[in-house]
């Protein structure tokens, strides 16, 4: 992050950014005379400045054993209490990464965020959780209810002790109302400028709403640039604080003729490349709510049903019968909350994701003449081709993705991953 490194050196990055110099790579590509003129310094001073920036920017070499011991002595993950999710992600949500929760309205994204905030406050009692809220999704009463349900009655035998602990947990969660991306960027810049705090978790709920509100008063290009700046700041803060960063995103349900219905997250492709982990929450035809790891560099694609209870999200223990009917005991008062949610096909989002990657690789190999030929294909022929691609991807999915509807065995999550 060139801007943050320059700030530590007492140099404003505004002039460089105005000339399109936003990274250290670009800084060393431009001639020394031009950069010295932009910063109004001598070439000798510029050489010393570049040397200091290089020392700050270049990562120091480390041994794999040292990294392992560091992870053992200082756990770098937060348990979500969802067994399949924690097992697939080697212990839980990783710190220093951006985790996105995407799904339709009412699926449980804010419930999951409040649950993670409570768990972080319990696991790291001497730290602060920053919760950037763009609407009326957060409830202090619900946070206290989750905290009370998470505490063991054996550890807090009296009501006074339990209430005191719940109050302590709530005091560590700071709710910051924001309405636009500009306000969020201002808060993040303030955090980046002052790294003396004890922030351990940053939650943004919801980033899609902030982008939508900002889109009403700025161009698409400016909004996209601001969104990338937010992503850059979140990455920097995640690394500087060793914090857990969680953002929520809206998703729409896509329907195509002959293809499975699937969830499509908002904010575009550029944002998708900025996040580290993408978790989809959706309602499927087989279960009321389903959680799917759609993108992660450390885990396979795992999918399992869940429900929302007093303590937050819990894995659904009841499975479907062979005839497709569910046990009657599995349905409670929560049924009314998800009855109106849009339904996607089982594993449809995973199939669509893999299909889009395959089609994207094929498109890169085609020249302009082939693109012109494809433009003349009739819609019916295009639909037939799409259906064939979807059918061919089913066999690929069987070997690449591990679907875990409900499992208690340790080896199930890695059963279909080569080498595990």
mmCIF file of C-alpha atoms in Angstrom:
data_model
loop_
_atom_site.group_PDB
_atom_site.id
_atom_site.type_symbol
_atom_site.label_atom_id
_atom_site.label_comp_id
_atom_site.label_asym_id
_atom_site.label_seq_id
_atom_site.Cartn_x
_atom_site.Cartn_y
_atom_site.Cartn_z
ATOM 1 C CA UNK A 1 0.000 0.000 0.000
ATOM 2 C CA UNK A 2 1.978 2.985 -1.296
ATOM 3 C CA UNK A 3 -0.381 5.549 0.204
ATOM 4 C CA UNK A 4 -0.021 4.190 3.740
ATOM 5 C CA UNK A 5 3.745 3.775 3.470
ATOM 6 C CA UNK A 6 4.119 7.366 2.253
ATOM 7 C CA UNK A 7 1.959 8.547 5.155
ATOM 8 C CA UNK A 8 4.365 6.857 7.571
ATOM 9 C CA UNK A 9 7.195 8.773 5.875
ATOM 10 C CA UNK A 10 5.295 12.044 6.187
ATOM 11 C CA UNK A 11 4.748 12.385 2.435
ATOM 12 C CA UNK A 12 1.315 13.104 0.957
ATOM 13 C CA UNK A 13 0.329 10.721 -1.829
ATOM 14 C CA UNK A 14 -2.232 13.066 -3.397
ATOM 15 C CA UNK A 15 0.132 14.452 -6.034
ATOM 16 C CA UNK A 16 1.362 10.986 -7.020
ATOM 17 C CA UNK A 17 -2.163 9.570 -7.241
ATOM 18 C CA UNK A 18 -3.165 12.486 -9.459
ATOM 19 C CA UNK A 19 -0.469 11.328 -11.893
ATOM 20 C CA UNK A 20 -1.635 7.716 -11.723
ATOM 21 C CA UNK A 21 1.116 6.502 -9.364
ATOM 22 C CA UNK A 22 -0.690 4.345 -6.804
ATOM 23 C CA UNK A 23 1.713 1.432 -6.289
ATOM 24 C CA UNK A 24 5.391 0.948 -5.536
ATOM 25 C CA UNK A 25 5.798 -0.845 -8.862
ATOM 26 C CA UNK A 26 4.535 2.205 -10.734
ATOM 27 C CA UNK A 27 6.700 4.490 -8.607
ATOM 28 C CA UNK A 28 9.939 2.802 -9.677
ATOM 29 C CA UNK A 29 8.810 2.627 -13.318
ATOM 30 C CA UNK A 30 8.517 6.409 -13.633
ATOM 31 C CA UNK A 31 11.721 8.373 -14.139
ATOM 32 C CA UNK A 32 13.395 9.886 -11.088
ATOM 33 C CA UNK A 33 13.259 13.400 -12.518
ATOM 34 C CA UNK A 34 9.498 13.192 -13.032
ATOM 35 C CA UNK A 35 8.814 11.817 -9.541
ATOM 36 C CA UNK A 36 11.153 14.374 -7.960
ATOM 37 C CA UNK A 37 9.301 17.130 -9.773
ATOM 38 C CA UNK A 38 5.918 15.807 -8.622
ATOM 39 C CA UNK A 39 7.024 15.595 -4.980
ATOM 40 C CA UNK A 40 9.102 18.784 -5.189
ATOM 41 C CA UNK A 41 12.240 17.139 -3.782
ATOM 42 C CA UNK A 42 15.772 16.633 -5.028
ATOM 43 C CA UNK A 43 16.848 13.419 -6.715
ATOM 44 C CA UNK A 44 19.081 12.577 -3.746
ATOM 45 C CA UNK A 45 16.177 12.926 -1.320
ATOM 46 C CA UNK A 46 14.044 10.840 -3.665
ATOM 47 C CA UNK A 47 16.611 8.027 -3.713
ATOM 48 C CA UNK A 48 16.635 7.877 0.084
ATOM 49 C CA UNK A 49 12.824 7.972 0.146
ATOM 50 C CA UNK A 50 12.522 5.118 -2.356
ATOM 51 C CA UNK A 51 15.024 3.065 -0.361
ATOM 52 C CA UNK A 52 13.025 3.537 2.852
ATOM 53 C CA UNK A 53 9.775 2.702 1.062
ATOM 54 C CA UNK A 54 11.348 -0.447 -0.358
ATOM 55 C CA UNK A 55 12.347 -1.596 3.128
ATOM 56 C CA UNK A 56 8.802 -1.084 4.361
ATOM 57 C CA UNK A 57 7.108 -2.610 1.323
ATOM 58 C CA UNK A 58 9.231 -5.696 0.672
ATOM 59 C CA UNK A 59 8.281 -8.612 2.932
ATOM 60 C CA UNK A 60 11.049 -10.063 5.051
ATOM 61 C CA UNK A 61 11.969 -13.701 4.383
ATOM 62 C CA UNK A 62 10.838 -16.213 6.978
ATOM 63 C CA UNK A 63 11.114 -19.935 7.552
ATOM 64 C CA UNK A 64 8.167 -22.281 7.147
ATOM 65 C CA UNK A 65 8.868 -23.639 10.638
ATOM 66 C CA UNK A 66 8.674 -20.127 12.102
ATOM 67 C CA UNK A 67 5.339 -19.593 10.372
ATOM 68 C CA UNK A 68 4.068 -22.876 11.789
ATOM 69 C CA UNK A 69 5.175 -22.054 15.328
ATOM 70 C CA UNK A 70 3.628 -18.614 15.042
ATOM 71 C CA UNK A 71 0.295 -20.133 14.039
ATOM 72 C CA UNK A 72 0.493 -22.577 16.963
ATOM 73 C CA UNK A 73 1.401 -19.978 19.582
ATOM 74 C CA UNK A 74 -0.971 -17.326 18.216
ATOM 75 C CA UNK A 75 -4.088 -18.879 16.656
ATOM 76 C CA UNK A 76 -4.953 -17.021 13.479
ATOM 77 C CA UNK A 77 -8.513 -18.219 12.997
ATOM 78 C CA UNK A 78 -11.871 -17.608 14.617
ATOM 79 C CA UNK A 79 -14.150 -20.564 15.244
ATOM 80 C CA UNK A 80 -17.627 -20.056 13.825
ATOM 81 C CA UNK A 81 -19.057 -23.035 15.813
ATOM 82 C CA UNK A 82 -20.292 -24.459 12.487
ATOM 83 C CA UNK A 83 -18.399 -27.757 12.455
ATOM 84 C CA UNK A 84 -18.213 -28.290 8.689
ATOM 85 C CA UNK A 85 -17.184 -24.684 8.035
ATOM 86 C CA UNK A 86 -14.489 -24.715 10.717
ATOM 87 C CA UNK A 87 -13.154 -28.072 9.534
ATOM 88 C CA UNK A 88 -13.039 -27.013 5.899
ATOM 89 C CA UNK A 89 -11.253 -23.748 6.716
ATOM 90 C CA UNK A 90 -8.680 -25.243 9.101
ATOM 91 C CA UNK A 91 -10.176 -23.899 12.296
ATOM 92 C CA UNK A 92 -12.467 -21.079 11.206
ATOM 93 C CA UNK A 93 -12.311 -17.663 9.582
ATOM 94 C CA UNK A 94 -8.696 -16.627 8.933
ATOM 95 C CA UNK A 95 -7.309 -13.292 10.069
ATOM 96 C CA UNK A 96 -5.634 -11.001 7.572
ATOM 97 C CA UNK A 97 -8.184 -11.882 4.881
ATOM 98 C CA UNK A 98 -11.467 -10.477 3.578
ATOM 99 C CA UNK A 99 -14.412 -12.834 3.993
ATOM 100 C CA UNK A 100 -17.613 -12.051 2.114
ATOM 101 C CA UNK A 101 -21.081 -13.276 3.076
ATOM 102 C CA UNK A 102 -23.399 -13.050 0.074
ATOM 103 C CA UNK A 103 -27.087 -13.841 -0.108
ATOM 104 C CA UNK A 104 -30.585 -12.487 -0.617
ATOM 105 C CA UNK A 105 -32.263 -10.274 1.954
ATOM 106 C CA UNK A 106 -33.513 -12.166 4.986
ATOM 107 C CA UNK A 107 -31.295 -15.223 4.529
ATOM 108 C CA UNK A 108 -29.246 -14.594 7.695
ATOM 109 C CA UNK A 109 -26.185 -12.519 6.734
ATOM 110 C CA UNK A 110 -26.611 -9.995 9.539
ATOM 111 C CA UNK A 111 -27.367 -12.792 11.993
ATOM 112 C CA UNK A 112 -24.058 -14.411 11.044
ATOM 113 C CA UNK A 113 -22.217 -11.086 11.434
ATOM 114 C CA UNK A 114 -23.635 -10.524 14.918
ATOM 115 C CA UNK A 115 -22.734 -14.100 15.820
ATOM 116 C CA UNK A 116 -19.137 -13.599 14.647
ATOM 117 C CA UNK A 117 -18.903 -10.344 16.606
ATOM 118 C CA UNK A 118 -20.038 -12.105 19.782
ATOM 119 C CA UNK A 119 -17.657 -15.027 19.234
ATOM 120 C CA UNK A 120 -14.734 -12.659 18.631
ATOM 121 C CA UNK A 121 -15.546 -10.689 21.788
ATOM 122 C CA UNK A 122 -15.596 -13.929 23.786
ATOM 123 C CA UNK A 123 -12.414 -15.326 22.224
ATOM 124 C CA UNK A 124 -10.469 -12.031 22.387
ATOM 125 C CA UNK A 125 -11.842 -10.177 25.442
ATOM 126 C CA UNK A 126 -9.242 -7.384 25.383
ATOM 127 C CA UNK A 127 -9.930 -6.253 21.820
ATOM 128 C CA UNK A 128 -12.487 -4.150 19.965
ATOM 129 C CA UNK A 129 -14.915 -5.164 17.236
ATOM 130 C CA UNK A 130 -15.906 -2.460 14.745
ATOM 131 C CA UNK A 131 -19.315 -3.032 13.184
ATOM 132 C CA UNK A 132 -20.091 -0.664 10.283
ATOM 133 C CA UNK A 133 -23.853 -0.753 9.847
ATOM 134 C CA UNK A 134 -25.551 0.714 6.782
ATOM 135 C CA UNK A 135 -29.147 0.121 7.857
ATOM 136 C CA UNK A 136 -31.343 -1.255 10.601
ATOM 137 C CA UNK A 137 -29.903 -4.766 10.432
ATOM 138 C CA UNK A 138 -28.132 -4.801 13.799
ATOM 139 C CA UNK A 139 -29.979 -5.257 17.068
ATOM 140 C CA UNK A 140 -28.259 -4.717 20.405
ATOM 141 C CA UNK A 141 -30.903 -6.874 22.050
ATOM 142 C CA UNK A 142 -30.143 -9.697 19.612
ATOM 143 C CA UNK A 143 -26.398 -9.388 20.296
ATOM 144 C CA UNK A 144 -27.002 -9.728 24.036
ATOM 145 C CA UNK A 145 -29.298 -12.693 23.419
ATOM 146 C CA UNK A 146 -26.595 -14.452 21.388
ATOM 147 C CA UNK A 147 -23.967 -13.681 24.018
ATOM 148 C CA UNK A 148 -26.152 -15.057 26.803
ATOM 149 C CA UNK A 149 -26.827 -18.242 24.820
ATOM 150 C CA UNK A 150 -23.104 -18.721 24.096
ATOM 151 C CA UNK A 151 -21.961 -18.479 27.718
ATOM 152 C CA UNK A 152 -21.775 -21.633 29.780
ATOM 153 C CA UNK A 153 -24.085 -21.727 32.818
ATOM 154 C CA UNK A 154 -21.403 -23.725 34.641
ATOM 155 C CA UNK A 155 -18.949 -20.816 34.382
ATOM 156 C CA UNK A 156 -21.483 -18.150 35.378
ATOM 157 C CA UNK A 157 -23.617 -19.651 38.096
ATOM 158 C CA UNK A 158 -25.397 -16.467 39.178
ATOM 159 C CA UNK A 159 -27.561 -14.131 37.148
ATOM 160 C CA UNK A 160 -25.460 -11.139 38.194
ATOM 161 C CA UNK A 161 -22.246 -12.733 36.886
ATOM 162 C CA UNK A 162 -23.940 -13.712 33.633
ATOM 163 C CA UNK A 163 -25.338 -10.215 33.084
ATOM 164 C CA UNK A 164 -21.952 -8.653 33.836
ATOM 165 C CA UNK A 165 -20.243 -10.847 31.229
ATOM 166 C CA UNK A 166 -22.929 -10.143 28.627
ATOM 167 C CA UNK A 167 -22.543 -6.423 29.284
ATOM 168 C CA UNK A 168 -18.761 -6.707 28.895
ATOM 169 C CA UNK A 169 -19.162 -8.475 25.544
ATOM 170 C CA UNK A 170 -21.586 -5.839 24.283
ATOM 171 C CA UNK A 171 -19.249 -3.017 25.317
ATOM 172 C CA UNK A 172 -16.470 -4.409 23.113
ATOM 173 C CA UNK A 173 -18.669 -4.225 19.994
ATOM 174 C CA UNK A 174 -18.721 -0.690 18.592
ATOM 175 C CA UNK A 175 -21.530 0.047 16.139
ATOM 176 C CA UNK A 176 -20.626 2.708 13.567
ATOM 177 C CA UNK A 177 -23.487 3.911 11.330
ATOM 178 C CA UNK A 178 -22.502 4.674 7.731
ATOM 179 C CA UNK A 179 -24.670 5.567 4.757
ATOM 180 C CA UNK A 180 -22.255 5.891 1.799
ATOM 181 C CA UNK A 181 -18.937 4.529 0.602
ATOM 182 C CA UNK A 182 -17.370 7.953 1.248
ATOM 183 C CA UNK A 183 -18.228 7.736 4.947
ATOM 184 C CA UNK A 184 -16.874 4.200 5.155
ATOM 185 C CA UNK A 185 -13.673 5.249 3.382
ATOM 186 C CA UNK A 186 -13.223 8.141 5.824
ATOM 187 C CA UNK A 187 -13.513 5.817 8.825
ATOM 188 C CA UNK A 188 -11.108 3.298 7.292
ATOM 189 C CA UNK A 189 -8.576 6.036 6.512
ATOM 190 C CA UNK A 190 -8.723 7.088 10.153
ATOM 191 C CA UNK A 191 -8.055 3.530 11.282
ATOM 192 C CA UNK A 192 -5.156 3.198 8.845
ATOM 193 C CA UNK A 193 -3.592 6.441 10.088
ATOM 194 C CA UNK A 194 -3.762 5.368 13.748
ATOM 195 C CA UNK A 195 -2.724 1.761 14.313
ATOM 196 C CA UNK A 196 -2.467 2.084 18.096
ATOM 197 C CA UNK A 197 -5.902 0.596 18.738
ATOM 198 C CA UNK A 198 -6.807 -2.989 19.577
ATOM 199 C CA UNK A 199 -9.216 -3.661 16.723
ATOM 200 C CA UNK A 200 -9.549 -7.407 16.112
ATOM 201 C CA UNK A 201 -12.571 -7.583 13.813
ATOM 202 C CA UNK A 202 -14.064 -5.277 11.173
ATOM 203 C CA UNK A 203 -17.563 -5.985 9.890
ATOM 204 C CA UNK A 204 -19.280 -4.069 7.072
ATOM 205 C CA UNK A 205 -23.009 -4.742 6.749
ATOM 206 C CA UNK A 206 -23.827 -4.230 3.999
ATOM 207 C CA UNK A 207 -21.306 -3.104 1.379
ATOM 208 C CA UNK A 208 -23.794 -3.577 -1.461
ATOM 209 C CA UNK A 209 -26.206 -1.136 0.183
ATOM 210 C CA UNK A 210 -23.451 1.454 0.567
ATOM 211 C CA UNK A 211 -22.472 1.055 -3.086
ATOM 212 C CA UNK A 212 -26.094 1.415 -4.147
ATOM 213 C CA UNK A 213 -26.556 4.601 -2.129
ATOM 214 C CA UNK A 214 -23.297 6.039 -3.464
ATOM 215 C CA UNK A 215 -24.283 5.169 -7.037
ATOM 216 C CA UNK A 216 -27.121 7.671 -6.889
ATOM 217 C CA UNK A 217 -24.735 10.625 -6.666
ATOM 218 C CA UNK A 218 -21.634 9.547 -8.597
ATOM 219 C CA UNK A 219 -20.661 7.900 -11.857
ATOM 220 C CA UNK A 220 -20.130 4.168 -12.185
ATOM 221 C CA UNK A 221 -16.395 4.607 -12.774
ATOM 222 C CA UNK A 222 -15.984 6.761 -9.665
ATOM 223 C CA UNK A 223 -18.010 4.362 -7.561
ATOM 224 C CA UNK A 224 -15.908 1.422 -8.775
ATOM 225 C CA UNK A 225 -12.695 3.301 -7.964
ATOM 226 C CA UNK A 226 -14.011 4.109 -4.481
ATOM 227 C CA UNK A 227 -15.000 0.477 -3.991
ATOM 228 C CA UNK A 228 -11.484 -0.647 -4.892
ATOM 229 C CA UNK A 229 -10.041 1.889 -2.431
ATOM 230 C CA UNK A 230 -12.275 0.429 0.284
ATOM 231 C CA UNK A 231 -11.050 -3.065 -0.593
ATOM 232 C CA UNK A 232 -7.440 -1.865 -0.478
ATOM 233 C CA UNK A 233 -7.951 -0.289 2.944
ATOM 234 C CA UNK A 234 -9.652 -3.403 4.294
ATOM 235 C CA UNK A 235 -6.743 -5.561 3.122
ATOM 236 C CA UNK A 236 -4.241 -3.212 4.726
ATOM 237 C CA UNK A 237 -6.132 -3.109 8.031
ATOM 238 C CA UNK A 238 -6.553 -6.880 8.038
ATOM 239 C CA UNK A 239 -2.791 -7.300 7.716
ATOM 240 C CA UNK A 240 -1.792 -4.446 10.040
ATOM 241 C CA UNK A 241 -4.156 -5.365 12.884
ATOM 242 C CA UNK A 242 -4.111 -9.113 12.142
ATOM 243 C CA UNK A 243 -7.859 -8.651 12.174
ATOM 244 C CA UNK A 244 -10.815 -10.615 10.881
ATOM 245 C CA UNK A 245 -12.577 -8.673 8.116
ATOM 246 C CA UNK A 246 -16.117 -9.679 7.153
ATOM 247 C CA UNK A 247 -18.344 -7.881 4.648
ATOM 248 C CA UNK A 248 -21.847 -8.707 3.473
ATOM 249 C CA UNK A 249 -22.981 -8.520 -0.124
ATOM 250 C CA UNK A 250 -26.354 -8.829 -1.785
ATOM 251 C CA UNK A 251 -27.089 -11.654 -4.197
ATOM 252 C CA UNK A 252 -29.827 -12.140 -6.758
ATOM 253 C CA UNK A 253 -31.344 -15.387 -7.974
ATOM 254 C CA UNK A 254 -30.701 -16.091 -11.656
ATOM 255 C CA UNK A 255 -32.912 -18.294 -13.813
ATOM 256 C CA UNK A 256 -31.992 -19.543 -17.285
ATOM 257 C CA UNK A 257 -33.921 -21.883 -19.539
ATOM 258 C CA UNK A 258 -32.792 -25.441 -18.967
ATOM 259 C CA UNK A 259 -30.110 -24.475 -16.428
ATOM 260 C CA UNK A 260 -30.257 -24.700 -12.627
ATOM 261 C CA UNK A 261 -31.237 -21.568 -10.710
ATOM 262 C CA UNK A 262 -28.291 -20.075 -8.836
ATOM 263 C CA UNK A 263 -27.259 -17.130 -6.652
ATOM 264 C CA UNK A 264 -25.341 -14.279 -8.286
ATOM 265 C CA UNK A 265 -23.470 -11.878 -5.914
ATOM 266 C CA UNK A 266 -23.441 -8.164 -6.685
ATOM 267 C CA UNK A 267 -20.571 -5.613 -6.965
ATOM 268 C CA UNK A 268 -19.012 -7.117 -10.095
ATOM 269 C CA UNK A 269 -15.939 -9.098 -11.079
ATOM 270 C CA UNK A 270 -13.318 -6.611 -9.837
ATOM 271 C CA UNK A 271 -14.673 -6.828 -6.309
ATOM 272 C CA UNK A 272 -14.840 -10.627 -6.540
ATOM 273 C CA UNK A 273 -11.081 -10.675 -7.158
ATOM 274 C CA UNK A 274 -10.481 -8.399 -4.149
ATOM 275 C CA UNK A 275 -11.966 -10.749 -1.564
ATOM 276 C CA UNK A 276 -10.241 -13.833 -0.195
ATOM 277 C CA UNK A 277 -13.221 -15.986 0.773
ATOM 278 C CA UNK A 278 -16.778 -15.933 -0.555
ATOM 279 C CA UNK A 279 -19.513 -17.706 1.386
ATOM 280 C CA UNK A 280 -22.970 -17.974 -0.159
ATOM 281 C CA UNK A 281 -26.105 -18.185 1.985
ATOM 282 C CA UNK A 282 -29.161 -19.295 0.021
ATOM 283 C CA UNK A 283 -32.370 -21.252 0.162
ATOM 284 C CA UNK A 284 -32.278 -24.473 -1.863
ATOM 285 C CA UNK A 285 -34.963 -26.897 -2.965
ATOM 286 C CA UNK A 286 -33.883 -29.542 -0.439
ATOM 287 C CA UNK A 287 -33.286 -27.409 2.644
ATOM 288 C CA UNK A 288 -34.585 -24.168 4.097
ATOM 289 C CA UNK A 289 -31.174 -22.468 4.252
ATOM 290 C CA UNK A 290 -27.832 -23.625 2.879
ATOM 291 C CA UNK A 291 -24.309 -22.269 3.407
ATOM 292 C CA UNK A 292 -21.739 -22.833 0.649
ATOM 293 C CA UNK A 293 -18.034 -21.994 0.469
ATOM 294 C CA UNK A 294 -17.880 -20.725 -3.103
ATOM 295 C CA UNK A 295 -14.370 -19.230 -3.105
ATOM 296 C CA UNK A 296 -11.436 -20.070 -0.866
ATOM 297 C CA UNK A 297 -7.765 -20.774 -1.397
ATOM 298 C CA UNK A 298 -7.586 -23.157 1.550
ATOM 299 C CA UNK A 299 -10.715 -25.297 1.418
ATOM 300 C CA UNK A 300 -12.835 -27.257 -1.054
ATOM 301 C CA UNK A 301 -16.355 -26.239 -1.998
ATOM 302 C CA UNK A 302 -18.382 -27.368 1.005
ATOM 303 C CA UNK A 303 -22.147 -26.995 1.299
ATOM 304 C CA UNK A 304 -24.352 -27.795 4.292
ATOM 305 C CA UNK A 305 -27.800 -26.795 5.619
ATOM 306 C CA UNK A 306 -28.219 -24.509 8.601
ATOM 307 C CA UNK A 307 -30.900 -22.836 10.651
ATOM 308 C CA UNK A 308 -31.075 -19.768 12.877
ATOM 309 C CA UNK A 309 -31.607 -20.336 16.571
ATOM 310 C CA UNK A 310 -31.229 -18.342 19.760
ATOM 311 C CA UNK A 311 -27.422 -18.591 19.727
ATOM 312 C CA UNK A 312 -27.157 -17.765 16.007
ATOM 313 C CA UNK A 313 -26.479 -20.005 13.016
ATOM 314 C CA UNK A 314 -26.321 -23.741 13.744
ATOM 315 C CA UNK A 315 -25.927 -26.709 11.441
ATOM 316 C CA UNK A 316 -29.178 -28.455 10.588
ATOM 317 C CA UNK A 317 -29.071 -31.942 12.090
ATOM 318 C CA UNK A 318 -32.183 -33.225 10.320
ATOM 319 C CA UNK A 319 -31.734 -34.632 6.800
ATOM 320 C CA UNK A 320 -34.241 -35.222 4.080
ATOM 321 C CA UNK A 321 -35.988 -38.544 3.659
ATOM 322 C CA UNK A 322 -35.604 -40.526 0.479
ATOM 323 C CA UNK A 323 -38.915 -39.256 -0.853
ATOM 324 C CA UNK A 324 -37.787 -35.647 -0.448
ATOM 325 C CA UNK A 325 -39.923 -34.845 2.603
ATOM 326 C CA UNK A 326 -38.429 -33.406 5.766
ATOM 327 C CA UNK A 327 -39.052 -34.475 9.312
ATOM 328 C CA UNK A 328 -41.862 -32.501 10.863
ATOM 329 C CA UNK A 329 -39.804 -31.787 13.980
ATOM 330 C CA UNK A 330 -37.296 -29.810 11.900
ATOM 331 C CA UNK A 331 -39.788 -27.022 11.257
ATOM 332 C CA UNK A 332 -40.474 -24.486 13.967
ATOM 333 C CA UNK A 333 -41.418 -20.834 14.182
ATOM 334 C CA UNK A 334 -38.436 -19.979 11.956
ATOM 335 C CA UNK A 335 -40.329 -21.491 9.011
ATOM 336 C CA UNK A 336 -42.284 -18.287 8.379
ATOM 337 C CA UNK A 337 -39.082 -16.238 8.107
ATOM 338 C CA UNK A 338 -37.709 -18.194 5.133
ATOM 339 C CA UNK A 339 -40.929 -19.232 3.395
ATOM 340 C CA UNK A 340 -40.836 -16.226 1.036
ATOM 341 C CA UNK A 341 -37.122 -16.443 0.187
ATOM 342 C CA UNK A 342 -36.240 -17.171 -3.465
ATOM 343 C CA UNK A 343 -35.308 -20.793 -4.093
ATOM 344 C CA UNK A 344 -32.270 -22.005 -6.045
ATOM 345 C CA UNK A 345 -31.501 -25.523 -7.207
ATOM 346 C CA UNK A 346 -29.299 -27.786 -5.132
ATOM 347 C CA UNK A 347 -25.637 -27.023 -5.928
ATOM 348 C CA UNK A 348 -26.822 -24.665 -8.708
ATOM 349 C CA UNK A 349 -24.497 -21.876 -7.581
ATOM 350 C CA UNK A 350 -21.469 -24.185 -7.656
ATOM 351 C CA UNK A 351 -22.435 -25.465 -11.096
ATOM 352 C CA UNK A 352 -22.913 -21.941 -12.434
ATOM 353 C CA UNK A 353 -19.590 -20.794 -10.980
ATOM 354 C CA UNK A 354 -17.684 -23.651 -12.591
ATOM 355 C CA UNK A 355 -19.551 -23.191 -15.881
ATOM 356 C CA UNK A 356 -18.694 -19.486 -15.996
ATOM 357 C CA UNK A 357 -14.991 -20.237 -15.413
ATOM 358 C CA UNK A 358 -14.955 -22.827 -18.186
ATOM 359 C CA UNK A 359 -16.740 -20.572 -20.637
ATOM 360 C CA UNK A 360 -14.418 -17.692 -19.730
ATOM 361 C CA UNK A 361 -11.330 -19.778 -20.500
ATOM 362 C CA UNK A 362 -12.769 -20.777 -23.874
ATOM 363 C CA UNK A 363 -13.617 -17.182 -24.776
ATOM 364 C CA UNK A 364 -10.021 -16.065 -24.205
ATOM 365 C CA UNK A 365 -8.828 -18.479 -26.924
ATOM 366 C CA UNK A 366 -11.222 -17.217 -29.592
ATOM 367 C CA UNK A 367 -10.252 -14.530 -32.092
ATOM 368 C CA UNK A 368 -12.407 -11.737 -33.448
ATOM 369 C CA UNK A 369 -13.655 -13.792 -36.410
ATOM 370 C CA UNK A 370 -14.934 -16.517 -34.141
ATOM 371 C CA UNK A 371 -16.611 -13.913 -31.953
ATOM 372 C CA UNK A 372 -18.409 -12.611 -35.012
ATOM 373 C CA UNK A 373 -19.590 -16.099 -35.881
ATOM 374 C CA UNK A 374 -20.892 -16.624 -32.377
ATOM 375 C CA UNK A 375 -22.836 -13.375 -32.551
ATOM 376 C CA UNK A 376 -24.808 -14.771 -35.481
ATOM 377 C CA UNK A 377 -25.879 -17.957 -33.696
ATOM 378 C CA UNK A 378 -29.585 -18.189 -33.048
ATOM 379 C CA UNK A 379 -30.783 -17.885 -29.444
ATOM 380 C CA UNK A 380 -32.155 -21.439 -29.531
ATOM 381 C CA UNK A 381 -28.747 -22.800 -30.547
ATOM 382 C CA UNK A 382 -27.063 -20.777 -27.792
ATOM 383 C CA UNK A 383 -29.467 -22.182 -25.224
ATOM 384 C CA UNK A 384 -28.777 -25.727 -26.423
ATOM 385 C CA UNK A 385 -25.037 -25.132 -26.122
ATOM 386 C CA UNK A 386 -25.501 -23.759 -22.600
ATOM 387 C CA UNK A 387 -27.543 -26.804 -21.607
ATOM 388 C CA UNK A 388 -24.874 -29.150 -22.941
ATOM 389 C CA UNK A 389 -22.177 -27.247 -21.037
ATOM 390 C CA UNK A 390 -24.206 -27.474 -17.841
ATOM 391 C CA UNK A 391 -24.665 -31.226 -18.275
ATOM 392 C CA UNK A 392 -20.958 -31.739 -18.932
ATOM 393 C CA UNK A 393 -20.075 -29.776 -15.814
ATOM 394 C CA UNK A 394 -22.075 -32.148 -13.618
ATOM 395 C CA UNK A 395 -19.456 -34.861 -14.035
ATOM 396 C CA UNK A 396 -16.728 -32.309 -13.299
ATOM 397 C CA UNK A 397 -18.561 -31.239 -10.160
ATOM 398 C CA UNK A 398 -18.694 -34.813 -8.896
ATOM 399 C CA UNK A 399 -14.894 -34.916 -8.692
ATOM 400 C CA UNK A 400 -14.054 -31.288 -7.848
ATOM 401 C CA UNK A 401 -16.675 -30.286 -5.277
ATOM 402 C CA UNK A 402 -17.497 -31.918 -1.971
ATOM 403 C CA UNK A 403 -21.127 -31.496 -0.962
ATOM 404 C CA UNK A 404 -21.695 -32.164 2.727
ATOM 405 C CA UNK A 405 -25.428 -32.038 3.520
ATOM 406 C CA UNK A 406 -24.928 -33.454 7.009
ATOM 407 C CA UNK A 407 -21.832 -35.272 8.185
ATOM 408 C CA UNK A 408 -20.292 -36.256 11.487
ATOM 409 C CA UNK A 409 -17.246 -38.091 10.143
ATOM 410 C CA UNK A 410 -13.868 -36.374 10.147
ATOM 411 C CA UNK A 411 -12.850 -37.526 6.684
ATOM 412 C CA UNK A 412 -15.996 -36.528 4.817
ATOM 413 C CA UNK A 413 -15.021 -32.924 4.106
ATOM 414 C CA UNK A 414 -11.895 -34.003 2.236
ATOM 415 C CA UNK A 415 -13.183 -37.248 0.758
ATOM 416 C CA UNK A 416 -13.150 -36.050 -2.855
ATOM 417 C CA UNK A 417 -10.088 -33.807 -2.749
ATOM 418 C CA UNK A 418 -7.095 -35.418 -4.489
ATOM 419 C CA UNK A 419 -4.164 -35.975 -2.166
ATOM 420 C CA UNK A 420 -6.108 -35.758 1.101
#
